[in-house]
GROMACS .gro file of C-alpha atoms in nm:
model
  275
    1MET     CA    1  -8.250   0.189   7.203
    2SER     CA    2  -8.314   0.036   7.543
    3ARG     CA    3  -8.456  -0.258   7.413
    4LEU     CA    4  -8.176  -0.308   7.220
    5ASN     CA    5  -7.940  -0.263   7.506
    6LYS     CA    6  -8.131  -0.557   7.672
    7ASP     CA    7  -8.124  -0.785   7.381
    8ILE     CA    8  -7.791  -0.746   7.317
    9CYS     CA    9  -7.671  -0.808   7.725
   10GLU     CA   10  -7.834  -1.090   7.685
   11ARG     CA   11  -7.666  -1.281   7.371
   12ALA     CA   12  -7.362  -1.155   7.515
   13ARG     CA   13  -7.420  -1.339   7.831
   14ALA     CA   14  -7.543  -1.653   7.623
   15LEU     CA   15  -7.242  -1.602   7.436
   16ASP     CA   16  -7.023  -1.609   7.728
   17ALA     CA   17  -7.205  -1.928   7.903
   18ASN     CA   18  -7.188  -2.090   7.545
   19LEU     CA   19  -6.764  -2.024   7.564
   20ARG     CA   20  -6.759  -2.175   7.930
   21GLN     CA   21  -6.884  -2.508   7.837
   22GLN     CA   22  -6.692  -2.551   7.530
   23THR     CA   23  -6.398  -2.498   7.768
   24VAL     CA   24  -6.555  -2.735   8.055
   25ALA     CA   25  -6.621  -3.006   7.712
   26LEU     CA   26  -6.253  -2.946   7.592
   27LYS     CA   27  -6.100  -3.024   7.977
   28ARG     CA   28  -6.329  -3.317   7.931
   29LEU     CA   29  -6.197  -3.460   7.620
   30ASN     CA   30  -5.822  -3.409   7.709
   31LYS     CA   31  -5.890  -3.597   8.045
   32LEU     CA   32  -6.060  -3.881   7.844
   33GLN     CA   33  -5.810  -3.892   7.576
   34LYS     CA   34  -5.475  -3.918   7.837
   35LYS     CA   35  -5.700  -4.216   8.010
   36LEU     CA   36  -5.730  -4.379   7.672
   37GLN     CA   37  -5.364  -4.357   7.629
   38ARG     CA   38  -5.285  -4.482   7.898
   39LEU     CA   39  -5.557  -4.758   7.858
   40ASP     CA   40  -5.422  -4.865   7.546
   41ALA     CA   41  -5.103  -4.865   7.649
   42ALA     CA   42  -5.167  -5.108   7.922
   43ARG     CA   43  -5.375  -5.339   7.670
   44ARG     CA   44  -5.050  -5.366   7.414
   45PRO     CA   45  -4.849  -5.645   7.528
   46ALA     CA   46  -4.501  -5.648   7.390
   47PRO     CA   47  -4.442  -5.978   7.136
   48PRO     CA   48  -4.370  -6.273   7.327
   49THR     CA   49  -4.042  -6.420   7.201
   50SER     CA   50  -4.015  -6.711   7.500
   51LEU     CA   51  -4.193  -6.937   7.752
   52GLN     CA   52  -4.101  -6.663   7.974
   53ASN     CA   53  -4.270  -6.387   7.735
   54ALA     CA   54  -4.561  -6.608   7.700
   55ALA     CA   55  -4.600  -6.589   8.081
   56HIS     CA   56  -4.509  -6.220   8.119
   57LYS     CA   57  -4.801  -6.195   7.817
   58LYS     CA   58  -5.001  -6.332   8.043
   59GLY     CA   59  -4.931  -6.146   8.354
   60THR     CA   60  -4.962  -5.861   8.177
   61SER     CA   61  -5.271  -5.894   8.006
   62THR     CA   62  -5.486  -5.997   8.348
   63SER     CA   63  -5.282  -5.695   8.500
   64GLY     CA   64  -5.391  -5.450   8.237
   65ALA     CA   65  -5.792  -5.622   8.264
   66SER     CA   66  -5.773  -5.535   8.636
   67LYS     CA   67  -5.631  -5.208   8.532
   68LEU     CA   68  -5.908  -5.129   8.351
   69ALA     CA   69  -6.131  -5.210   8.638
   70GLU     CA   70  -5.983  -5.046   8.888
   71LEU     CA   71  -6.048  -4.720   8.632
   72GLY     CA   72  -6.379  -4.836   8.604
   73PHE     CA   73  -6.440  -4.804   8.181
   74SER     CA   74  -6.514  -5.035   7.940
   75LEU     CA   75  -6.513  -4.982   7.612
   76ASP     CA   76  -6.915  -4.951   7.536
   77SER     CA   77  -6.904  -4.629   7.835
   78MET     CA   78  -6.597  -4.529   7.639
   79GLN     CA   79  -6.751  -4.511   7.343
   80ASP     CA   80  -7.076  -4.341   7.474
   81LEU     CA   81  -6.861  -4.116   7.664
   82LEU     CA   82  -6.728  -4.001   7.356
   83LYS     CA   83  -7.045  -4.009   7.117
   84ASN     CA   84  -7.168  -3.773   7.426
   85SER     CA   85  -6.906  -3.539   7.402
   86LYS     CA   86  -6.880  -3.475   7.072
   87GLU     CA   87  -7.234  -3.402   7.070
   88LEU     CA   88  -7.190  -3.148   7.349
   89CYS     CA   89  -6.853  -2.998   7.177
   90GLU     CA   90  -7.100  -2.930   6.821
   91ALA     CA   91  -7.384  -2.824   6.990
   92VAL     CA   92  -7.160  -2.563   7.165
   93THR     CA   93  -7.023  -2.473   6.864
   94SER     CA   94  -7.288  -2.462   6.656
   95GLY     CA   95  -7.472  -2.233   6.942
   96THR     CA   96  -7.192  -2.032   6.948
   97GLU     CA   97  -7.236  -1.939   6.596
   98GLN     CA   98  -7.602  -1.887   6.645
   99GLU     CA   99  -7.492  -1.614   6.891
  100ILE     CA  100  -7.219  -1.442   6.718
  101ALA     CA  101  -7.412  -1.380   6.415
  102THR     CA  102  -7.748  -1.271   6.604
  103LEU     CA  103  -7.498  -0.998   6.823
  104ALA     CA  104  -7.355  -0.885   6.483
  105THR     CA  105  -7.754  -0.846   6.328
  106LEU     CA  106  -7.790  -0.658   6.647
  107ILE     CA  107  -7.480  -0.463   6.628
  108GLU     CA  108  -7.561  -0.356   6.295
  109SER     CA  109  -7.963  -0.276   6.407
  110VAL     CA  110  -7.805  -0.006   6.608
  111SER     CA  111  -7.536   0.150   6.428
  112GLY     CA  112  -7.806   0.150   6.184
  113ILE     CA  113  -8.056   0.360   6.483
  114CYS     CA  114  -7.762   0.544   6.556
  115GLU     CA  115  -7.695   0.677   6.190
  116SER     CA  116  -8.033   0.737   6.155
  117PHE     CA  117  -8.051   0.934   6.477
  118GLU     CA  118  -7.770   1.152   6.390
  119ARG     CA  119  -7.889   1.233   6.089
  120GLU     CA  120  -8.277   1.377   6.230
  121GLN     CA  121  -8.040   1.562   6.470
  122GLN     CA  122  -7.869   1.716   6.249
  123ALA     CA  123  -8.163   1.810   6.065
  124ALA     CA  124  -8.333   1.927   6.321
  125GLN     CA  125  -8.072   2.155   6.359
  126MET     CA  126  -8.060   2.278   5.995
  127PRO     CA  127  -8.361   2.546   6.065
  128HIS     CA  128  -8.214   2.705   6.351
  129LYS     CA  129  -7.863   2.718   6.155
  130ARG     CA  130  -8.020   2.897   5.885
  131ARG     CA  131  -8.260   3.103   6.105
  132ARG     CA  132  -7.986   3.197   6.289
  133LEU     CA  133  -7.813   3.283   5.975
  134ASN     CA  134  -8.094   3.483   5.835
  135GLU     CA  135  -8.087   3.701   6.195
  136ARG     CA  136  -7.761   3.831   6.133
  137GLU     CA  137  -7.815   4.179   6.050
  138PRO     CA  138  -7.689   4.217   5.668
  139PRO     CA  139  -7.391   4.467   5.590
  140ALA     CA  140  -7.444   4.793   5.486
  141LEU     CA  141  -7.461   4.825   5.175
  142ALA     CA  142  -7.342   5.158   4.995
  143PRO     CA  143  -7.597   5.351   4.755
  144GLU     CA  144  -7.577   5.243   4.384
  145HIS     CA  145  -7.490   5.579   4.312
  146ALA     CA  146  -7.337   5.707   4.648
  147PRO     CA  147  -7.071   5.980   4.546
  148VAL     CA  148  -6.647   5.899   4.661
  149VAL     CA  149  -6.567   6.130   4.923
  150ALA     CA  150  -6.278   6.255   4.992
  151SER     CA  151  -6.055   6.148   5.234
  152GLU     CA  152  -5.886   6.333   5.582
  153GLU     CA  153  -5.608   6.521   5.446
  154GLU     CA  154  -5.659   6.550   5.116
  155LYS     CA  155  -5.639   6.838   4.969
  156VAL     CA  156  -6.036   6.964   4.761
  157ALA     CA  157  -6.169   7.305   4.633
  158ALA     CA  158  -6.367   7.430   4.904
  159PHE     CA  159  -6.693   7.694   4.868
  160CYS     CA  160  -6.700   7.846   5.244
  161THR     CA  161  -6.680   8.205   5.346
  162PRO     CA  162  -6.338   8.273   5.495
  163SER     CA  163  -6.315   8.552   5.801
  164GLY     CA  164  -6.295   8.868   5.668
  165SER     CA  165  -6.429   8.800   5.321
  166SER     CA  166  -6.677   8.963   5.175
  167GLY     CA  167  -6.907   8.691   5.023
  168PRO     CA  168  -6.827   8.291   4.956
  169SER     CA  169  -6.522   8.187   4.760
  170TRP     CA  170  -6.374   7.882   4.626
  171ILE     CA  171  -6.027   7.810   4.811
  172LEU     CA  172  -5.808   7.589   4.831
  173ALA     CA  173  -5.883   7.336   5.185
  174VAL     CA  174  -5.786   7.033   5.359
  175VAL     CA  175  -6.024   6.763   5.485
  176VAL     CA  176  -6.036   6.722   5.805
  177ARG     CA  177  -6.362   6.445   5.867
  178TYR     CA  178  -6.618   6.362   5.663
  179SER     CA  179  -6.953   6.257   5.827
  180ARG     CA  180  -7.187   6.041   5.609
  181PRO     CA  181  -7.527   6.028   5.813
  182LYS     CA  182  -7.473   6.421   5.744
  183GLN     CA  183  -7.309   6.422   5.444
  184LYS     CA  184  -7.130   6.720   5.515
  185TYR     CA  185  -6.777   6.808   5.538
  186LEU     CA  186  -6.532   6.942   5.818
  187VAL     CA  187  -6.231   7.140   5.618
  188ARG     CA  188  -5.941   7.321   5.678
  189ASP     CA  189  -5.825   7.625   5.536
  190SER     CA  190  -5.466   7.567   5.348
  191ASP     CA  191  -5.338   7.887   5.451
  192PRO     CA  192  -5.127   7.845   5.700
  193ASP     CA  193  -5.178   8.159   5.867
  194THR     CA  194  -5.533   8.123   5.929
  195ALA     CA  195  -5.598   7.757   5.960
  196GLU     CA  196  -5.961   7.818   5.969
  197GLN     CA  197  -6.250   7.529   5.976
  198HIS     CA  198  -6.585   7.533   5.789
  199GLU     CA  199  -6.849   7.267   5.763
  200LEU     CA  200  -6.932   7.252   5.433
  201ALA     CA  201  -7.246   7.024   5.241
  202ASP     CA  202  -7.012   6.819   5.008
  203ALA     CA  203  -7.259   6.953   4.678
  204ASN     CA  204  -7.003   7.233   4.805
  205VAL     CA  205  -6.636   7.066   4.842
  206VAL     CA  206  -6.457   6.946   4.507
  207MET     CA  207  -6.224   6.681   4.484
  208LEU     CA  208  -5.915   6.802   4.299
  209SER     CA  209  -5.703   6.545   4.066
  210SER     CA  210  -5.404   6.531   3.833
  211ARG     CA  211  -5.529   6.359   3.610
  212VAL     CA  212  -5.815   6.601   3.491
  213SER     CA  213  -5.902   6.697   3.181
  214VAL     CA  214  -6.047   6.981   2.995
  215ALA     CA  215  -5.995   7.105   2.638
  216PRO     CA  216  -5.889   7.451   2.495
  217GLY     CA  217  -6.204   7.703   2.566
  218THR     CA  218  -6.348   7.499   2.895
  219ARG     CA  219  -6.485   7.737   3.163
  220VAL     CA  220  -6.267   7.651   3.489
  221TYR     CA  221  -6.204   7.787   3.830
  222ALA     CA  222  -5.829   7.817   3.841
  223LEU     CA  223  -5.531   7.845   4.152
  224PHE     CA  224  -5.395   8.136   4.131
  225GLU     CA  225  -5.017   8.161   4.196
  226GLY     CA  226  -4.949   8.293   4.557
  227THR     CA  227  -5.265   8.249   4.680
  228THR     CA  228  -5.546   7.985   4.852
  229VAL     CA  229  -5.800   8.072   4.626
  230PHE     CA  230  -5.981   7.986   4.314
  231TYR     CA  231  -6.095   8.251   4.045
  232PRO     CA  232  -6.257   8.191   3.681
  233ALA     CA  233  -6.066   8.085   3.394
  234THR     CA  234  -6.073   8.011   3.044
  235VAL     CA  235  -5.875   7.708   2.938
  236ARG     CA  236  -5.632   7.774   2.646
  237SER     CA  237  -5.415   7.473   2.561
  238GLY     CA  238  -5.279   7.159   2.742
  239PRO     CA  239  -5.211   6.956   2.915
  240LYS     CA  240  -4.854   6.940   2.966
  241ARG     CA  241  -4.582   6.704   3.004
  242LYS     CA  242  -4.695   6.379   3.198
  243THR     CA  243  -4.524   6.439   3.517
  244ASN     CA  244  -4.701   6.696   3.676
  245PRO     CA  245  -4.929   6.777   3.383
  246VAL     CA  246  -4.976   7.157   3.325
  247TYR     CA  247  -5.255   7.432   3.167
  248VAL     CA  248  -5.238   7.708   3.041
  249VAL     CA  249  -5.522   7.968   3.095
  250ARG     CA  250  -5.610   8.305   3.088
  251PHE     CA  251  -5.773   8.449   3.449
  252ASP     CA  252  -6.082   8.682   3.423
  253ASP     CA  253  -5.974   9.044   3.491
  254ASP     CA  254  -5.592   8.996   3.421
  255GLU     CA  255  -5.352   9.136   3.172
  256ASP     CA  256  -5.170   8.882   3.154
  257PRO     CA  257  -5.291   8.660   2.843
  258ALA     CA  258  -5.158   8.269   2.986
  259LYS     CA  259  -5.073   8.126   3.284
  260GLU     CA  260  -4.915   7.803   3.387
  261VAL     CA  261  -5.110   7.591   3.648
  262LEU     CA  262  -5.091   7.264   3.760
  263ALA     CA  263  -5.355   7.025   3.648
  264GLU     CA  264  -5.427   6.945   4.028
  265ASN     CA  265  -5.513   7.287   4.075
  266ILE     CA  266  -5.851   7.308   3.828
  267PHE     CA  267  -6.163   7.212   3.831
  268VAL     CA  268  -6.423   7.214   3.644
  269PRO     CA  269  -6.780   7.366   3.828
  270PRO     CA  270  -7.026   7.181   3.931
  271PRO     CA  271  -7.403   7.269   3.754
  272HIS     CA  272  -7.543   7.462   4.101
  273HIS     CA  273  -7.186   7.707   4.107
  274SER     CA  274  -7.210   7.814   3.716
  275LEU     CA  275  -6.948   8.054   3.602
   0.00000   0.00000   0.00000
């Protein structure tokens, strides 16, 4: 690169010198043209019309010759000077064109080298970019069969042992939070009088939905009216209504043969909680 820069500088200086020579030559030619015009005007007498004009012609010719002598020029010297000036101009013009062509070639070479250098730099940086991309931690992906968990403040059925109870049961609870590392829920009893919290494994929590679909004869847990506890029951029919659908169920050990329960308050127990 430094060598090419040096060559370009040398060519530019040579081009500048040629341009200065050309300017000097043009000035000399302009001066010469003016002198020739004066000489030509001095040597060209007006046509004689009388003896006085003839005498005037003779005097003019003499004064023209003396003027030519005063200027120190002869026809031969003028022709030589014109020839030399023409050759000088042609040489300067030719040299200028050559210098311009050489400079253009050098500039193209430098441009090509710069582009090649930039491509090499980009190619050299690509492995680093790939490495930086590879070093980034991949986004955490959920397992292929990761269970869907209930969101905060969502109502669920929770299998726990409330305080004062003789044993575990399914109660209506509200999700406080869920811990994925522990795979445990923290739920709160929906009974406003207790608001007791329980930490439960996700296997002991069932999400409720109004879109539950169960066939008649299916054994389920259903929320008994006026309580926050789910009791075993058998589906008799349903669902009824598209909005707030209900099922007709019969609770175990209940004298009433049929009760309507909202679909969102019915669930089929998990396999490890068989009825």
